[in-house]
Coordinates of C-alpha atoms in Angstrom, one line a residue:
M22 CA 153.4 142.6 152.6
P23 CA 155.1 143.4 156.5
E24 CA 157.6 140.7 157.5
P25 CA 156.8 138.6 160.2
R26 CA 157.3 139.4 164.2
F27 CA 158.4 136.3 166.0
L28 CA 158.5 135.6 169.8
V29 CA 160.9 132.9 170.3
V30 CA 160.3 131.2 173.6
H31 CA 163.1 128.9 175.6
L32 CA 164.4 129.8 178.5
G33 CA 167.1 127.0 179.6
S34 CA 168.7 125.3 179.6
L35 CA 172.0 124.6 178.1
G36 CA 171.4 121.6 176.5
D37 CA 167.7 122.4 175.1
I38 CA 168.3 125.3 174.2
V39 CA 171.7 124.2 171.7
H40 CA 168.7 121.5 170.3
T41 CA 166.6 124.4 169.6
F42 CA 169.4 126.6 167.3
P43 CA 168.4 124.6 164.1
A44 CA 164.9 125.0 163.8
V45 CA 165.3 128.7 165.3
A46 CA 168.1 128.9 162.2
A47 CA 165.3 127.6 159.8
L48 CA 163.2 130.7 160.3
R49 CA 165.9 133.0 160.0
E50 CA 166.7 130.8 156.8
S51 CA 163.3 131.3 155.5
F52 CA 162.4 134.6 156.7
P53 CA 165.8 136.7 156.4
D54 CA 164.9 140.1 157.3
A55 CA 162.2 139.1 160.5
E56 CA 162.1 140.8 163.4
I57 CA 163.1 137.1 165.9
V58 CA 163.0 137.7 169.6
W59 CA 164.2 135.2 171.6
L60 CA 162.8 135.5 175.0
T61 CA 165.1 133.5 177.5
H62 CA 167.1 133.7 181.3
P63 CA 169.7 135.9 181.3
R64 CA 172.2 133.0 182.2
W65 CA 172.0 132.1 178.6
K66 CA 171.6 135.1 176.9
G67 CA 175.4 134.7 176.0
L68 CA 175.0 131.3 174.1
V69 CA 172.0 133.1 172.6
E70 CA 173.9 135.4 170.9
S71 CA 176.6 133.1 169.8
S72 CA 174.1 131.9 167.3
G73 CA 173.2 134.9 165.6
L74 CA 170.0 134.1 165.2
A75 CA 168.1 136.4 166.8
T76 CA 167.6 140.2 166.3
D77 CA 167.2 141.0 170.0
I78 CA 167.3 139.0 173.6
W79 CA 165.0 139.9 176.0
E80 CA 165.4 138.1 179.7
T81 CA 163.6 137.2 182.1
E82 CA 163.7 135.6 185.5
T83 CA 160.6 133.5 185.8
R84 CA 160.9 133.1 190.3
S85 CA 161.1 137.4 190.1
Y86 CA 157.6 138.4 189.6
R87 CA 158.7 141.8 188.8
S88 CA 160.4 140.3 185.4
L89 CA 157.8 138.2 184.4
R90 CA 155.4 141.5 184.9
E91 CA 157.6 143.8 183.1
V92 CA 157.9 140.7 179.9
I93 CA 154.9 140.2 179.7
G94 CA 154.0 144.0 179.3
R95 CA 157.2 144.4 177.0
I96 CA 155.5 141.5 174.7
R97 CA 152.0 143.1 174.6
K98 CA 153.5 146.2 173.3
H99 CA 155.6 144.1 170.7
R100 CA 153.1 142.9 168.1
F101 CA 154.0 139.8 167.8
T102 CA 153.1 137.6 164.7
A103 CA 153.3 134.9 166.3
A104 CA 155.2 132.8 169.4
I105 CA 156.8 129.9 169.3
D106 CA 156.9 127.5 172.8
Y107 CA 159.7 125.4 171.9
Q108 CA 160.1 124.1 175.7
G109 CA 156.7 123.1 176.8
L110 CA 156.2 123.9 180.0
W111 CA 153.2 126.2 182.5
K112 CA 155.9 128.7 182.5
S113 CA 157.2 129.2 179.0
A114 CA 153.9 129.1 177.3
S115 CA 151.9 131.0 179.6
L116 CA 154.1 134.3 178.8
P117 CA 153.2 134.9 175.0
F118 CA 149.8 134.0 176.6
L119 CA 149.8 136.5 179.2
G120 CA 151.5 138.9 176.8
G121 CA 148.4 138.9 174.4
V122 CA 149.9 137.6 171.2
S123 CA 147.1 136.2 168.9
R124 CA 149.5 133.1 167.4
R125 CA 150.6 131.1 169.7
V126 CA 152.3 127.5 168.4
G127 CA 153.3 124.9 170.7
F128 CA 153.4 120.7 171.3
S129 CA 150.0 119.0 171.3
S130 CA 149.3 116.9 174.4
Q131 CA 150.7 113.7 172.6
T132 CA 154.4 115.5 172.9
I133 CA 154.3 117.7 175.8
R134 CA 155.0 116.7 179.2
E135 CA 153.8 119.3 181.7
F136 CA 150.0 118.6 181.8
G137 CA 147.1 120.9 180.2
V138 CA 150.2 122.9 178.6
P139 CA 148.4 123.0 175.4
I140 CA 145.4 124.6 176.2
L141 CA 147.6 128.1 175.9
Y142 CA 148.6 127.2 172.3
T143 CA 146.3 128.5 169.3
D144 CA 148.1 126.0 167.1
R145 CA 148.9 122.7 168.6
V146 CA 151.9 120.4 166.9
L147 CA 151.5 116.7 166.9
C148 CA 154.8 115.7 166.6
T149 CA 155.7 112.4 164.5
Q150 CA 159.5 112.6 164.7
T151 CA 161.4 111.2 167.5
H152 CA 164.6 113.0 168.1
I153 CA 163.7 116.9 169.6
V154 CA 165.6 118.5 167.2
D155 CA 163.1 117.3 164.5
Q156 CA 160.5 118.2 167.0
N157 CA 161.2 121.6 167.1
A158 CA 161.8 121.6 163.6
E159 CA 157.7 120.5 162.9
L160 CA 156.8 123.8 165.0
S161 CA 159.3 125.8 162.8
V162 CA 157.7 124.7 160.2
R163 CA 153.6 125.3 161.3
A164 CA 155.1 128.9 162.1
G165 CA 155.7 129.3 158.6
A166 CA 159.6 128.2 157.7
R167 CA 160.0 126.3 154.6
N168 CA 162.5 123.5 155.9
G169 CA 162.5 122.8 159.7
V170 CA 165.9 122.9 160.3
A171 CA 169.3 124.7 158.9
P172 CA 172.4 125.5 160.0
V173 CA 173.6 126.9 162.9
A174 CA 177.6 128.5 162.9
L175 CA 178.1 129.3 167.0
S176 CA 180.9 132.4 167.7
V177 CA 182.7 133.2 170.3
P178 CA 184.9 136.3 171.5
S179 CA 188.4 136.0 169.9
I180 CA 189.3 137.2 173.4
Q181 CA 188.1 134.5 174.7
E182 CA 189.4 131.9 173.1
V183 CA 193.0 133.3 173.1
F184 CA 192.8 133.2 177.0
V185 CA 191.5 129.6 176.8
L186 CA 194.6 128.5 174.5
Q187 CA 197.0 130.8 176.7
L188 CA 196.0 128.6 180.3
L189 CA 196.2 125.4 178.1
R190 CA 199.1 126.2 177.1
S191 CA 200.4 127.2 180.2
F192 CA 200.1 123.9 181.2
A193 CA 201.8 122.9 178.6
I194 CA 198.5 121.3 177.2
D195 CA 198.2 121.8 172.6
R196 CA 196.2 118.9 172.3
Y197 CA 193.2 117.2 175.0
I198 CA 190.0 116.0 175.3
V199 CA 187.6 117.3 177.4
L200 CA 185.8 115.3 180.4
S201 CA 182.2 116.5 180.9
P202 CA 181.1 114.5 184.0
A203 CA 178.3 115.8 185.7
G204 CA 174.6 115.8 183.3
G205 CA 171.7 117.3 185.8
W206 CA 170.9 114.2 187.9
R207 CA 173.2 111.3 188.7
S208 CA 171.2 108.2 187.4
K209 CA 172.5 109.8 183.8
C210 CA 175.6 110.4 184.7
W211 CA 178.7 107.9 184.0
P212 CA 181.0 107.3 187.2
P213 CA 183.4 109.8 188.2
D214 CA 186.1 107.3 189.6
R215 CA 185.6 105.8 185.8
Y216 CA 186.6 109.2 184.2
G217 CA 189.4 108.8 186.4
A218 CA 190.3 105.8 185.3
L219 CA 189.8 106.9 181.5
C220 CA 192.2 109.7 182.5
Q221 CA 194.5 106.9 183.0
K222 CA 193.7 105.2 179.8
I223 CA 194.6 108.0 177.5
R224 CA 198.0 109.5 179.1
G225 CA 199.1 106.7 178.9
A226 CA 198.6 105.2 175.8
L227 CA 197.5 108.3 173.7
G228 CA 199.6 111.0 175.3
L229 CA 196.7 113.6 176.1
R230 CA 196.1 115.4 179.1
C231 CA 192.1 115.7 179.9
V232 CA 190.4 119.0 181.1
V233 CA 187.5 118.1 183.6
N234 CA 185.0 120.2 182.4
Y235 CA 182.4 121.3 185.9
G236 CA 180.0 124.2 186.9
P237 CA 179.0 125.1 190.6
G238 CA 178.4 122.5 193.2
E239 CA 180.1 119.4 190.8
E240 CA 183.0 120.1 192.9
D241 CA 182.9 116.4 194.5
L242 CA 183.0 115.3 191.0
V243 CA 186.2 116.5 189.9
S244 CA 188.3 115.2 193.2
T245 CA 186.7 111.7 193.0
I246 CA 187.9 111.7 189.0
K247 CA 191.5 113.6 190.2
A248 CA 192.1 110.5 192.7
A249 CA 191.8 108.0 190.8
S250 CA 193.3 109.4 187.9
G251 CA 196.7 108.4 189.5
E252 CA 199.3 110.6 187.0
A253 CA 197.4 111.4 184.4
E254 CA 197.3 115.0 186.1
P255 CA 193.7 116.3 184.5
I256 CA 192.9 119.6 184.4
A257 CA 189.8 121.1 186.4
Y258 CA 188.1 123.8 184.1
N259 CA 185.7 125.9 185.3
G260 CA 185.2 128.8 183.2
S261 CA 182.2 130.9 181.6
L262 CA 180.0 129.6 178.8
S263 CA 182.1 132.0 176.0
Q264 CA 185.6 129.9 177.6
L265 CA 183.5 126.5 177.3
I266 CA 182.5 127.1 173.5
A267 CA 186.1 127.7 173.0
L268 CA 187.2 125.0 175.3
L269 CA 184.9 122.8 172.8
R270 CA 185.7 124.2 169.9
N271 CA 189.5 123.4 170.3
A272 CA 189.6 119.7 171.6
V273 CA 190.0 116.1 169.6
C274 CA 186.8 115.5 171.0
I275 CA 184.8 115.3 174.1
V276 CA 183.3 112.4 176.7
G277 CA 180.3 112.5 178.3
G278 CA 176.8 111.8 178.9
D279 CA 173.5 113.3 177.8
T280 CA 174.5 116.5 178.6
G281 CA 174.6 120.7 177.7
P282 CA 178.6 120.6 176.7
L283 CA 178.3 117.6 175.2
H284 CA 175.3 118.7 173.0
L285 CA 177.0 121.9 172.5
A286 CA 180.5 120.2 171.4
V287 CA 178.0 118.9 168.9
A288 CA 177.0 122.3 167.4
L289 CA 181.0 122.8 167.7
G290 CA 181.5 120.2 165.0
T291 CA 184.1 118.5 167.5
P292 CA 183.8 114.8 167.5
V293 CA 181.9 113.2 170.8
V294 CA 182.4 109.5 172.9
A295 CA 178.6 110.1 174.2
I296 CA 177.7 107.9 176.9
F297 CA 174.1 107.1 177.5
G298 CA 171.9 105.2 179.9
P299 CA 168.1 105.7 180.6
T300 CA 167.8 108.6 178.3
D301 CA 167.4 107.8 174.7
P302 CA 169.9 108.9 172.2
E303 CA 167.1 108.7 169.9
R304 CA 165.7 111.7 171.6
N305 CA 168.3 113.2 173.0
G306 CA 171.6 112.1 171.5
P307 CA 173.9 114.2 169.3
Y308 CA 172.4 115.9 166.0
R309 CA 174.3 117.2 163.3
I310 CA 172.8 118.9 160.1
G311 CA 171.9 116.8 157.0
E312 CA 173.1 113.2 159.1
R313 CA 169.5 112.1 158.9
S314 CA 168.9 112.9 155.3
R315 CA 172.3 110.7 153.8
N316 CA 173.6 107.6 154.8
A317 CA 177.1 109.3 156.0
T318 CA 178.8 107.8 158.9
P319 CA 178.6 109.9 162.1
V320 CA 181.3 112.1 163.6
D321 CA 180.0 111.0 167.0
I322 CA 179.7 107.4 169.1
V323 CA 177.0 106.8 171.4
L324 CA 177.6 104.3 173.4
R325 CA 174.3 102.5 175.6
S326 CA 173.9 99.4 177.1
P327 CA 171.4 97.0 174.9
H328 CA 169.5 96.6 178.6
A329 CA 168.5 100.3 179.0
A330 CA 165.2 101.3 179.7
T331 CA 164.4 104.9 179.2
T332 CA 163.4 107.0 181.6
Y333 CA 163.2 110.7 182.0
K334 CA 162.8 110.1 186.0
R335 CA 165.7 111.8 188.1
G336 CA 167.8 109.3 190.3
D337 CA 170.9 110.0 192.3
Q338 CA 172.6 106.8 191.8
A339 CA 174.2 105.7 188.1
A340 CA 171.1 103.6 186.4
P341 CA 172.1 100.6 186.1
S342 CA 172.2 100.4 182.1
I343 CA 174.8 102.8 182.4
L344 CA 177.6 100.6 184.9
E345 CA 177.4 98.3 182.3
I346 CA 179.7 100.0 179.4
D347 CA 183.0 99.7 181.3
V348 CA 186.6 101.9 180.8
D349 CA 188.0 99.6 177.7
T350 CA 184.5 100.6 175.9
V351 CA 185.0 104.2 176.5
F352 CA 188.6 104.3 175.9
D353 CA 188.4 102.4 172.3
A354 CA 185.8 105.1 171.2
V355 CA 188.1 108.1 172.3
R356 CA 190.9 105.8 170.7
R357 CA 189.1 105.8 167.5
Q358 CA 188.6 109.4 167.9
V359 CA 191.6 110.7 167.9
E360 CA 193.1 108.5 165.6
A361 CA 190.9 110.0 162.8
R362 CA 192.3 113.8 163.8
T363 CA 195.5 112.7 163.1

């Protein structure tokens, strides 16, 4: 019997793709010789490559009619056994549908957020699990995987790792803590002035410098953090994705909210202090393979107010619940992570 040909669809973003890796790893574990083609946005090709899970990676820009037409034609020619849409959006579900893949696995209407999308699937999975990683796992099992999740080892070119470490050493930094203050929308982000105050406490009490990771359009966050950090001298960092992987993998820990770099750090094995507000850590929190199957003490510390109300509605101001988490509470969590690694 010929090996199956799987089309895996997840176009972005960073954290969501990271949360898809364990489920695709389960496919690879069950079908080691299968062809797995991952369809994603060009921005995330390097991230998918770092997982080593895909036989091939196809790129598409959904805002370009030409790009969509080309990738749909490519799908039609390839004769996939099945397509698995881990993203659950109209734009992701429509590609294997228009590409004529005969079996299309996706979420049922009870799980999906965009109304009507499941009409494009042949296999609609009613998820019984809470965390998005476990929900993705249920799709892999429906597609034939023996297990829903499997371990993933992300790689980074050694030249990128050397570059990052040499850059930090030029600032006389050996051990450091990464801060990830952004998070897609402001209502789920801890205020930047508190990150600055946290830098002061970390430098003063623990003797460690902080590296503030930021992306395009987030320069205002960095300015606020630096202004509030006194003499702590945090380093602002805006490198490539490969360099970010190297930065996170070598950090003592990372502090951030429900954001892509935090989830990437978890996948790399770096301890985290996760600050959650309106989004639910039971669904979107740090996830490490195996912790849900045994009574192990988790590496990660998740902070969330008991008064937090779960919502995924985007807001431009910090949610009241996330404001209830003070600097001393976050610092205490960081101190525990640092002491655990000394």
